[in-house]
Coordinates of C-alpha atoms and ligand atoms in Angstrom, one line a residue:
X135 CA 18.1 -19.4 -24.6
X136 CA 21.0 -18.9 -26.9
X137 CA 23.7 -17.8 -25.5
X138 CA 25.7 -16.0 -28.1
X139 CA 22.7 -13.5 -27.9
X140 CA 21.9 -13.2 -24.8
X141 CA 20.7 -9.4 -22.3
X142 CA 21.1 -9.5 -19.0
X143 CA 20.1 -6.6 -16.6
X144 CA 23.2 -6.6 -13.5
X145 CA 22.1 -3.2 -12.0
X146 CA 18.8 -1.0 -13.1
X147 CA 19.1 1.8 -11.0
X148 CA 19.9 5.2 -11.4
X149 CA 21.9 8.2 -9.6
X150 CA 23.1 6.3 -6.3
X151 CA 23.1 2.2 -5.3
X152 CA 20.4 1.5 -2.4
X153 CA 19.5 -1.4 -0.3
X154 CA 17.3 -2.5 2.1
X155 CA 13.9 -5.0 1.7
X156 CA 11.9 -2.2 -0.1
X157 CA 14.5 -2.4 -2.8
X158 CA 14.9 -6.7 -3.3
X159 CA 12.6 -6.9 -6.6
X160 CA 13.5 -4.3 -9.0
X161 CA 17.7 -4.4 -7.3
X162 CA 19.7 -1.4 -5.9
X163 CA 23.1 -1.6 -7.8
X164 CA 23.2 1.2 -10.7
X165 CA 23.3 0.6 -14.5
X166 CA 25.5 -2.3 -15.7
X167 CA 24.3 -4.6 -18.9
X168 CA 26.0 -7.5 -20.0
X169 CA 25.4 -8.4 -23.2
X170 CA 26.8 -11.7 -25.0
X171 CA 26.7 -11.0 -28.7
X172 CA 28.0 -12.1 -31.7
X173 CA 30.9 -14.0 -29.5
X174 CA 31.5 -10.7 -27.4
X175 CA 31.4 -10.2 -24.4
X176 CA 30.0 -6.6 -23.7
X177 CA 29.0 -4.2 -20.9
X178 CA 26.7 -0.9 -21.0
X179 CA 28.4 1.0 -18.4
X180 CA 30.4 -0.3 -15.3
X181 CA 27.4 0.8 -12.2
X182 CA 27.6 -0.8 -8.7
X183 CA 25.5 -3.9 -10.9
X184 CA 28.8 -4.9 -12.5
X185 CA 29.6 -6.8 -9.4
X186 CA 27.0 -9.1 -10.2
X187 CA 28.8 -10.5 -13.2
X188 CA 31.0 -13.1 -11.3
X189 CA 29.8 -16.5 -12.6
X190 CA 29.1 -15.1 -15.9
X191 CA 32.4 -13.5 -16.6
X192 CA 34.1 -16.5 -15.4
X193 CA 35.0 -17.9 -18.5
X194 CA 35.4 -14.7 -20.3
X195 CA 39.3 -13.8 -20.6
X196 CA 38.5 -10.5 -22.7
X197 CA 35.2 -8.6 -22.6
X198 CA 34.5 -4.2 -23.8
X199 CA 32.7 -2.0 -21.8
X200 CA 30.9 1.1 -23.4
X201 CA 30.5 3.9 -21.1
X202 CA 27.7 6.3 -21.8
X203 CA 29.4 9.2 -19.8
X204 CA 30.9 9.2 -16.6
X205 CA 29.1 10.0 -13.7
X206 CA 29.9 8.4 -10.7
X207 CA 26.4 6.0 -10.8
X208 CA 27.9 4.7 -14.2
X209 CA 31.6 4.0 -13.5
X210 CA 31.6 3.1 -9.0
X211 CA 31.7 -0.5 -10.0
X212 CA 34.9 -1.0 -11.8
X213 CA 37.4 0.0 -8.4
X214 CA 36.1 -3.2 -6.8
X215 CA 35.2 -5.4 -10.1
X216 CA 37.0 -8.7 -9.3
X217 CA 37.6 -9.0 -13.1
X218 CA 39.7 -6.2 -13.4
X219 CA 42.3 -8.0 -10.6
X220 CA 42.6 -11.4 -12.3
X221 CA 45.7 -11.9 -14.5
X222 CA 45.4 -12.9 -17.8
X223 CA 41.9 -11.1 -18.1
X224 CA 41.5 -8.3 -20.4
X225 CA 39.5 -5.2 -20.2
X226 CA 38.5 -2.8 -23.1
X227 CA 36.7 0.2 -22.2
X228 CA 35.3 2.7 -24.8
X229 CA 33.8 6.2 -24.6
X230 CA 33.0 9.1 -26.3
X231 CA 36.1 11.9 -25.1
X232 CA 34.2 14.9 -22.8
X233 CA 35.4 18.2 -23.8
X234 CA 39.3 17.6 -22.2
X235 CA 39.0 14.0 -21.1
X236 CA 39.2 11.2 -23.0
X237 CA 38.1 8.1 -21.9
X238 CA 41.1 7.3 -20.0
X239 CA 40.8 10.3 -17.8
X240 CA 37.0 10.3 -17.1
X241 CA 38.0 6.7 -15.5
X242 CA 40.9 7.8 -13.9
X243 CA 39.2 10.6 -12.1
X244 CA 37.6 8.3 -10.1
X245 CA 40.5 6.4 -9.1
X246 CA 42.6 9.5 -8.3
X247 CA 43.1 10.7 -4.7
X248 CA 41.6 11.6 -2.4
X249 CA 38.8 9.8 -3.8
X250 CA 40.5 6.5 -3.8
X251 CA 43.2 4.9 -2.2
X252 CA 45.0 3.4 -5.4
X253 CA 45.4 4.0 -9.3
X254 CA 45.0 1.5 -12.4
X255 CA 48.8 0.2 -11.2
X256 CA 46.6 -1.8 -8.7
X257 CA 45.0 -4.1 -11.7
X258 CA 46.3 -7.1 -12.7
X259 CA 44.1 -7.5 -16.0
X260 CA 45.3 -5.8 -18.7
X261 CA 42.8 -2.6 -19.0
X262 CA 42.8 -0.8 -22.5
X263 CA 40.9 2.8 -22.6
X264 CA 39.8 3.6 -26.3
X265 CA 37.6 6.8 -27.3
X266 CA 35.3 6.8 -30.0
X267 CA 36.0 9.1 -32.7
X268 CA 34.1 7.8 -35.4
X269 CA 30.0 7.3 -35.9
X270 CA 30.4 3.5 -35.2
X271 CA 33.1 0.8 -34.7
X272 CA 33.5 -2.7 -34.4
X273 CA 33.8 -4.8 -31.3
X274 CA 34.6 -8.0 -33.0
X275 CA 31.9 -9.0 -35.2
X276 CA 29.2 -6.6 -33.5
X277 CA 28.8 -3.1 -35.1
X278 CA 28.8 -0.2 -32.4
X279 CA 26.7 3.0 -33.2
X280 CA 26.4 6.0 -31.1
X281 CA 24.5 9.2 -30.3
X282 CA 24.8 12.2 -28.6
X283 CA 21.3 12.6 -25.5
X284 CA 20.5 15.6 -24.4
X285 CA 22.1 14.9 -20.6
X286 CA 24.2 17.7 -18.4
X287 CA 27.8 17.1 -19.8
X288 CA 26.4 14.8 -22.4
X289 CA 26.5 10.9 -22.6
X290 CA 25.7 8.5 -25.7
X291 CA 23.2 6.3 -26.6
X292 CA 24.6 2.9 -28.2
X293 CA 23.0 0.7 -31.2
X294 CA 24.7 -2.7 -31.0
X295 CA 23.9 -5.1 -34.1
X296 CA 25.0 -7.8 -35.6
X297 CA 23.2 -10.9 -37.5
X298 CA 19.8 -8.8 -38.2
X299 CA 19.4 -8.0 -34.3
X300 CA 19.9 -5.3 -32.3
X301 CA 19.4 -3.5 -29.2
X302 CA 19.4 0.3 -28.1
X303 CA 21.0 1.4 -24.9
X304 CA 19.6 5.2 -23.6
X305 CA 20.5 5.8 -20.5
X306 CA 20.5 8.9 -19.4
X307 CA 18.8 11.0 -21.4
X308 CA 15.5 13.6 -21.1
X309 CA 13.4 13.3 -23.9
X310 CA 11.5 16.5 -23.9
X311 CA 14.8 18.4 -25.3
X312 CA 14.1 18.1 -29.1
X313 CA 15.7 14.7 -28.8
X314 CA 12.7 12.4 -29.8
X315 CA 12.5 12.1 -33.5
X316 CA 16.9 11.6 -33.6
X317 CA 16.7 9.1 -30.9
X318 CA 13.6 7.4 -32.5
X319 CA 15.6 7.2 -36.1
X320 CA 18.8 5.9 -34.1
X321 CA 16.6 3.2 -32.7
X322 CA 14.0 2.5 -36.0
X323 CA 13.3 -1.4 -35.3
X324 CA 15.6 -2.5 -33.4
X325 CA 14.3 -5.3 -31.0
X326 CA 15.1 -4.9 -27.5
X327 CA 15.2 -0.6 -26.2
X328 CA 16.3 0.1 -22.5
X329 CA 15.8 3.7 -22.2
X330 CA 16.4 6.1 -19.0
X331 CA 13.1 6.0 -17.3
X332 CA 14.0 7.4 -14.2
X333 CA 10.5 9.1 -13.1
X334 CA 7.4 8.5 -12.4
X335 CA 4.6 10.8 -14.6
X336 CA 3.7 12.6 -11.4
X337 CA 7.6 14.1 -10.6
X338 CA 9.1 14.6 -14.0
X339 CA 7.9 18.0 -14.2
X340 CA 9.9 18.8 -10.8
X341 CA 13.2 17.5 -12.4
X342 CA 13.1 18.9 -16.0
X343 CA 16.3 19.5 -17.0
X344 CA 18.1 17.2 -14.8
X345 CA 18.7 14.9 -17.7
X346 CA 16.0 11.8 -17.6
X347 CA 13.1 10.9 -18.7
X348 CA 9.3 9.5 -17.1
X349 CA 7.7 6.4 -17.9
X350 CA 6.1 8.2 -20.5
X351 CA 8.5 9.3 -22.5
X352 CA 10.5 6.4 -22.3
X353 CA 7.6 4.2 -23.6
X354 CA 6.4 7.1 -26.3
X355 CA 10.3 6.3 -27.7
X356 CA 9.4 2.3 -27.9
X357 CA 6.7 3.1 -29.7
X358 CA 7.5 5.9 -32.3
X359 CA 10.5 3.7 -33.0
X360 CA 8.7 0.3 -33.3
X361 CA 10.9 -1.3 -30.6
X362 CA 9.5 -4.8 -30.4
X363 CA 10.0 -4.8 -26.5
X364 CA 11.4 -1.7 -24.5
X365 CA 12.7 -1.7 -20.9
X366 CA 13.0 1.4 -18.8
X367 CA 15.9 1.2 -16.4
X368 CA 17.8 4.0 -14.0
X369 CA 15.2 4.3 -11.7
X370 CA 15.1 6.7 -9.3
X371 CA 16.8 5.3 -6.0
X372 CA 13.7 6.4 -3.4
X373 CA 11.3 4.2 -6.2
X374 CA 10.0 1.0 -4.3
X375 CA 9.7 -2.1 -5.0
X376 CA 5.6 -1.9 -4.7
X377 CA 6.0 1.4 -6.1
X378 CA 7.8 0.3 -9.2
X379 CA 5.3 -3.1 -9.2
X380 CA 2.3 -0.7 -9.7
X381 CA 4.1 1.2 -12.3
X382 CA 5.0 -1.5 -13.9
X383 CA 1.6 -3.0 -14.4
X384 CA 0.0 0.5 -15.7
X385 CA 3.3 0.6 -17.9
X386 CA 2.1 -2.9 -19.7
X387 CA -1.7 -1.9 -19.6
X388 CA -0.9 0.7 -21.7
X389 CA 1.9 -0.1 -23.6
X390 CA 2.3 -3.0 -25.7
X391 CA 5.8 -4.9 -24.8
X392 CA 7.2 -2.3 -22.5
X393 CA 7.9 -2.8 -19.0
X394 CA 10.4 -1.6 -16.1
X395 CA 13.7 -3.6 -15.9
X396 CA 14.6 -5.7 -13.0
X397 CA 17.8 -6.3 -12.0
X398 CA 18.8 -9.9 -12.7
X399 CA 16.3 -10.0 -15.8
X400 CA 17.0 -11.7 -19.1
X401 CA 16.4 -11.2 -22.9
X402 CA 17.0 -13.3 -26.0
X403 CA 17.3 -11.2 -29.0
Ligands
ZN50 ZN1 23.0 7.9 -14.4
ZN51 ZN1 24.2 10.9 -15.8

């Protein structure tokens, strides 16, 4: 595998970490993707998976971290990231500002009493917040795009390229909200799509309008954007590990190249 292009899956679920032996296969931490691109070191979110990083961090003195949005199942990793208290290490995070906050203020709300004991003073990396005002930017040599999802106080999709490949990062959003055809031009081709799938076809239609998608969806978006492999991840915490298995193989029985993303899973681009 090369690894200057390299996915890996830290944390795949979605709304609160779980644990337990029903919950081994698919992983309990929430969302975190590291990708190594284009000599970058990059994370999709900072979820309870981010703690799974260690050994392939250790090298890494400076990595970026795009943050959809910031509820709590996206950013509970980065209080106790062991990263973030090594000197000489350098963290860049970047997010789209939310109404008042920029990105700097939708981390600190986390780390702000009473909901934790200490504020960024306790780091010794050196952490930089950025927000994105423009359509794209750089992160090195790798081109950044994002989009707006249709999710309660919004979040961003991200299209990361660079050397003819890229890969789409969707989580969370609810596809039935008019947001199919933009999300399917934002992701035309790319080759790896990890889209919220956070429900099975049986309970989406109890949670519309909470702000994430069935397997469905999420694998109707592979297809109408000619994805060459898509990956649902942010599943719902009560989803099994035999539940997701069955899933899983109706997912790939019906659609080509799309599966459900287990923690600890790899991609070459
Ligand atoms: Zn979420
Ligand atoms: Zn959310």
């Amino acid at each position: 595998m090369k690894d200057n292009l390299r996915v890996v899956l830290l944390g795949v679920r979605g709304s609160i970490p779980v644990s337990g032996a029903d919950f081994v296969k698919y992983g309990g931490s929430t969302i975190c993707v590291l990708v190594h691109m284009g000599g970058e070191t990059i994370l999709l979110d900072c979820g309870s998976g981010v703690l799974q990083s260690g050994s392939l961090t250790a090298d890494v003195q400076h990595l970026s971290i795009l943050l959809s949005h910031p509820h709590v199942d996206h950013l509970i990793g980065f209080p106790m990231w062991p990263f973030l208290y090594e000197k000489g290490k350098q963290a860049t995070f970047y997010a789209v500002p939310r109404g008042e906050l920029s990105a700097r203020k939708q981390m600190e709300a986390l780390m702000s009493p009473p909901l934790w004991p200490v504020g960024f003073e306790a780091f010794h990396a050196n952490l930089i917040c950025k927000d994105i005002l423009e359509p794209s930017i750089q992160i090195g040599s790798v081109l950044v795009e994002h989009l707006d999802l249709a999710h309660p106080g919004g979040a961003s999709a991200f299209r990361l390229s660079y050397g003819g490949h890229s890969l789409v990062y969707a989580s969370d959003c609810e596809l039935s909200q008019g947001q199919l055809p933009r999300l399917s031009a934002f992701s035309k081709d790319c080759d790896l799509l990890l889209c919220d799938g956070q429900y099975s076809d049986e309970e989406y239609p109890l949670r519309v309008g909470w702000g994430h998608s069935s397997w469905s969806m999420a694998a109707t978006l592979g297809k109408a954007c000619g994805a060459k492999r898509t990956v649902l991840v942010h599943h719902a915490p009560q989803y099994t590990d035999n539940f997701l298995d069955k899933a899983d193989q109706q997912l790939r029985s019906r659609y080509p190249n799309c599966t459900l993303g287990r923690c600890g899973e790899e991609f070459a681009l």
